[in-house]
């Protein structure tokens, strides 16, 4: 694979322009920048690691195929994540969500502890927080995770979870308040 | 009870954690956090939530990249994508601009043979005129390969391949 380092300094808009012209290195860089968010947005809807990975993959293909129709009104990331959310919702309608899956095995933890003891403690805490997140109403959980995990704006969150910007904000604040109470 | 500075800072904490704020904004958040216990507690809550953030499985990035390259390149080769003109000759692809240049030269040579060097356009060598014609704009394609504009839109793949064979055998 070619060295993609020259693309690393480019903003998404420029990468999109290059990707539209067929530059593979630009597509690679867009994947590198956004695949984690794509995966997590899909996870938030499907709660299944395998399905989320498949959806992320399909969404990138769909996004690149549709680049000619992407007018740049929104950021590429927002556009991509909208595709992810739509794909995930479509898959959810078809196959449902694996409710029974233990989210503790959904993937490695974000934090990278320096020692095993620290890592274990963080894993335990992460698992506890995941269980608490599961106790939130769906919209609150999605608003909180999209805001905290992906730093999406309330407008972006509203578009992804089929609600308004204001409703997304309210759901986020209610969710945070409940989590604060539960975490004590 | 509304606390405007705290509300503003808490609204920005996810972006601050993600490193998305401008330098000035980021510094303002840090200054506020240094002197506000309530906002530090809010930050601790977000940090606890981030422990629950699922990470993608190992290898997903490479998998997506490989699939994108495989499928999009494959598709472009099968639909005569205007950005690339794939004509297989073994495993090589012939850039369209090379084909067009060769065809122009071939036509020019034909014209020269018909008209002869002493023809009505003898003063303006048709070969020279043909070679001086600007080549179509080139685009970068996969792996930086240069591909040409679709100069043979009206030709089928078979006709193009016949042209290639003709050009390859034309010199002998």
Short mmCIF file of C-alpha atoms in Angstrom, two decimals, chain A:
data_model
loop_
_atom_site.label_atom_id
_atom_site.label_comp_id
_atom_site.label_asym_id
_atom_site.label_seq_id
_atom_site.Cartn_x
_atom_site.Cartn_y
_atom_site.Cartn_z
CA UNK A 1 0.00 0.00 0.00
CA UNK A 2 1.23 3.47 -0.76
CA UNK A 3 2.44 5.72 1.96
CA UNK A 4 -0.60 7.72 2.90
CA UNK A 5 1.21 10.22 5.10
CA UNK A 6 0.65 13.16 2.72
CA UNK A 7 -3.07 12.72 3.18
CA UNK A 8 -2.90 12.88 6.97
CA UNK A 9 -2.52 16.63 7.02
CA UNK A 10 -5.46 17.23 4.72
CA UNK A 11 -8.90 18.24 6.02
CA UNK A 12 -11.82 15.94 5.33
CA UNK A 13 -13.16 18.24 2.61
CA UNK A 14 -9.97 17.86 0.60
CA UNK A 15 -9.90 14.11 1.18
CA UNK A 16 -13.46 13.88 -0.07
CA UNK A 17 -12.48 15.75 -3.22
CA UNK A 18 -9.59 13.37 -3.82
CA UNK A 19 -11.67 10.32 -2.99
CA UNK A 20 -14.31 11.47 -5.45
CA UNK A 21 -11.60 11.52 -8.11
CA UNK A 22 -10.71 7.96 -7.16
CA UNK A 23 -7.61 8.46 -5.02
CA UNK A 24 -7.38 5.35 -2.89
CA UNK A 25 -5.06 6.94 -0.34
CA UNK A 26 -7.72 9.56 0.41
CA UNK A 27 -10.31 6.85 0.97
CA UNK A 28 -7.90 5.04 3.26
CA UNK A 29 -7.41 8.16 5.33
CA UNK A 30 -11.14 8.79 5.62
CA UNK A 31 -11.57 5.22 6.81
CA UNK A 32 -8.80 5.67 9.38
CA UNK A 33 -10.36 8.82 10.74
CA UNK A 34 -13.92 7.64 11.02
CA UNK A 35 -14.15 3.87 11.28
CA UNK A 36 -14.21 3.92 15.09
CA UNK A 37 -17.11 6.36 15.19
CA UNK A 38 -18.90 4.38 12.51
CA UNK A 39 -18.50 1.21 14.52
CA UNK A 40 -19.70 2.79 17.77
CA UNK A 41 -22.75 4.43 16.21
CA UNK A 42 -23.72 1.05 14.78
CA UNK A 43 -23.03 -0.58 18.15
CA UNK A 44 -25.28 1.93 19.87
CA UNK A 45 -28.17 0.80 17.70
CA UNK A 46 -27.44 -2.89 17.27
CA UNK A 47 -25.48 -3.77 20.45
CA UNK A 48 -23.76 -6.50 18.52
CA UNK A 49 -20.09 -6.28 17.66
CA UNK A 50 -20.16 -8.45 14.53
CA UNK A 51 -23.17 -6.70 13.08
CA UNK A 52 -21.75 -3.30 13.96
CA UNK A 53 -18.51 -4.10 12.15
CA UNK A 54 -20.41 -5.27 9.08
CA UNK A 55 -22.55 -2.15 9.09
CA UNK A 56 -19.50 0.11 9.38
CA UNK A 57 -17.95 -1.63 6.41
CA UNK A 58 -21.06 -1.40 4.27
CA UNK A 59 -21.56 2.23 5.21
CA UNK A 60 -18.11 3.20 3.98
CA UNK A 61 -18.72 1.43 0.68
CA UNK A 62 -22.04 3.16 0.32
CA UNK A 63 -20.54 6.52 1.21
CA UNK A 64 -17.71 6.23 -1.31
CA UNK A 65 -20.04 5.01 -4.02
CA UNK A 66 -22.28 7.98 -3.35
CA UNK A 67 -19.57 10.61 -3.15
CA UNK A 68 -20.59 12.11 -6.47
CA UNK A 69 -23.92 12.98 -4.89
CA UNK A 70 -22.40 14.33 -1.69
CA UNK A 71 -22.72 18.09 -1.93
CA UNK A 72 -20.79 18.91 1.19
CA UNK A 73 -23.68 20.63 2.96
CA UNK A 74 -22.77 18.62 6.05
CA UNK A 75 -19.41 17.34 7.18
CA UNK A 76 -18.34 14.05 5.67
CA UNK A 77 -18.36 12.49 9.14
CA UNK A 78 -21.96 13.53 9.77
CA UNK A 79 -22.98 12.23 6.38
CA UNK A 80 -21.16 8.95 6.93
CA UNK A 81 -22.65 8.46 10.39
CA UNK A 82 -26.11 9.11 9.02
CA UNK A 83 -25.52 6.31 6.53
CA UNK A 84 -24.27 4.11 9.38
CA UNK A 85 -27.34 4.84 11.48
CA UNK A 86 -29.68 4.12 8.57
CA UNK A 87 -27.88 0.88 7.76
CA UNK A 88 -27.94 -0.16 11.39
CA UNK A 89 -31.63 0.63 11.77
CA UNK A 90 -32.35 -1.35 8.61
CA UNK A 91 -30.41 -4.33 9.90
CA UNK A 92 -32.07 -4.01 13.28
CA UNK A 93 -35.47 -4.17 11.65
CA UNK A 94 -34.42 -7.29 9.77
CA UNK A 95 -32.60 -9.26 12.42
CA UNK A 96 -33.35 -7.51 15.70
CA UNK A 97 -30.90 -6.82 18.39
CA UNK A 98 -29.06 -9.41 20.37
CA UNK A 99 -30.37 -8.19 23.67
CA UNK A 100 -28.89 -11.10 25.47
CA UNK A 101 -25.38 -10.28 24.42
CA UNK A 102 -23.24 -9.32 27.31
CA UNK A 103 -21.87 -5.93 26.47
CA UNK A 104 -18.83 -6.71 28.55
CA UNK A 105 -17.50 -8.74 25.65
CA UNK A 106 -18.41 -6.18 23.03
CA UNK A 107 -14.82 -5.10 22.64
CA UNK A 108 -11.72 -4.03 24.46
CA UNK A 109 -12.00 -1.03 26.71
CA UNK A 110 -11.09 2.41 25.57
CA UNK A 111 -8.68 3.08 28.37
CA UNK A 112 -5.26 1.54 28.18
CA UNK A 113 -4.12 0.95 31.72
CA UNK A 114 -0.44 0.62 32.38
CA UNK A 115 -0.70 -2.42 34.57
CA UNK A 116 -2.97 -5.41 34.78
CA UNK A 117 -4.47 -4.39 38.09
CA UNK A 118 -5.36 -0.97 36.82
CA UNK A 119 -6.76 -2.47 33.64
CA UNK A 120 -8.86 -4.90 35.60
CA UNK A 121 -10.29 -2.14 37.73
CA UNK A 122 -11.10 -0.08 34.67
CA UNK A 123 -12.72 -3.05 32.98
CA UNK A 124 -14.86 -3.63 36.02
CA UNK A 125 -15.83 0.00 36.18
CA UNK A 126 -16.52 0.06 32.45
CA UNK A 127 -18.76 -2.99 32.76
CA UNK A 128 -20.62 -1.37 35.61
CA UNK A 129 -21.16 1.81 33.63
CA UNK A 130 -22.35 -0.19 30.62
CA UNK A 131 -24.95 -1.88 32.79
CA UNK A 132 -26.11 1.49 34.04
CA UNK A 133 -26.31 2.84 30.51
CA UNK A 134 -28.52 -0.11 29.63
CA UNK A 135 -30.98 1.00 32.28
CA UNK A 136 -31.59 4.32 30.57
CA UNK A 137 -34.47 4.73 28.16
CA UNK A 138 -33.32 4.14 24.58
CA UNK A 139 -33.27 7.76 23.44
CA UNK A 140 -31.47 8.91 26.57
CA UNK A 141 -28.85 6.19 26.23
CA UNK A 142 -28.26 7.02 22.59
CA UNK A 143 -28.07 10.75 23.23
CA UNK A 144 -25.57 10.25 26.06
CA UNK A 145 -23.35 7.79 24.20
CA UNK A 146 -23.31 9.77 20.95
CA UNK A 147 -22.52 12.96 22.84
CA UNK A 148 -19.90 11.55 25.21
CA UNK A 149 -18.30 8.89 23.00
CA UNK A 150 -18.34 10.77 19.70
CA UNK A 151 -18.66 14.43 20.76
CA UNK A 152 -21.47 14.87 18.24
CA UNK A 153 -23.56 18.03 18.37
CA UNK A 154 -27.16 17.80 19.45
CA UNK A 155 -28.23 18.59 15.93
CA UNK A 156 -26.20 15.64 14.62
CA UNK A 157 -27.50 13.39 17.37
CA UNK A 158 -31.09 14.40 16.60
CA UNK A 159 -30.59 13.46 12.95
CA UNK A 160 -29.15 10.07 13.89
CA UNK A 161 -31.81 9.08 16.41
CA UNK A 162 -34.79 10.49 14.54
CA UNK A 163 -35.53 13.32 16.91
CA UNK A 164 -35.13 17.07 17.02
CA UNK A 165 -32.05 18.91 18.22
CA UNK A 166 -33.96 20.09 21.28
CA UNK A 167 -35.22 16.62 22.12
CA UNK A 168 -31.70 15.24 21.80
CA UNK A 169 -30.45 17.88 24.23
CA UNK A 170 -33.20 17.13 26.74
CA UNK A 171 -32.62 13.39 26.47
CA UNK A 172 -28.91 13.89 27.03
CA UNK A 173 -29.36 16.01 30.14
CA UNK A 174 -31.95 13.66 31.61
CA UNK A 175 -29.68 10.72 30.90
CA UNK A 176 -26.66 12.40 32.48
CA UNK A 177 -28.68 13.31 35.55
CA UNK A 178 -29.89 9.76 35.99
CA UNK A 179 -26.42 8.35 35.49
CA UNK A 180 -25.04 10.75 38.08
CA UNK A 181 -27.63 9.54 40.54
CA UNK A 182 -26.97 5.89 39.76
CA UNK A 183 -23.20 6.24 39.94
CA UNK A 184 -23.60 7.99 43.26
#
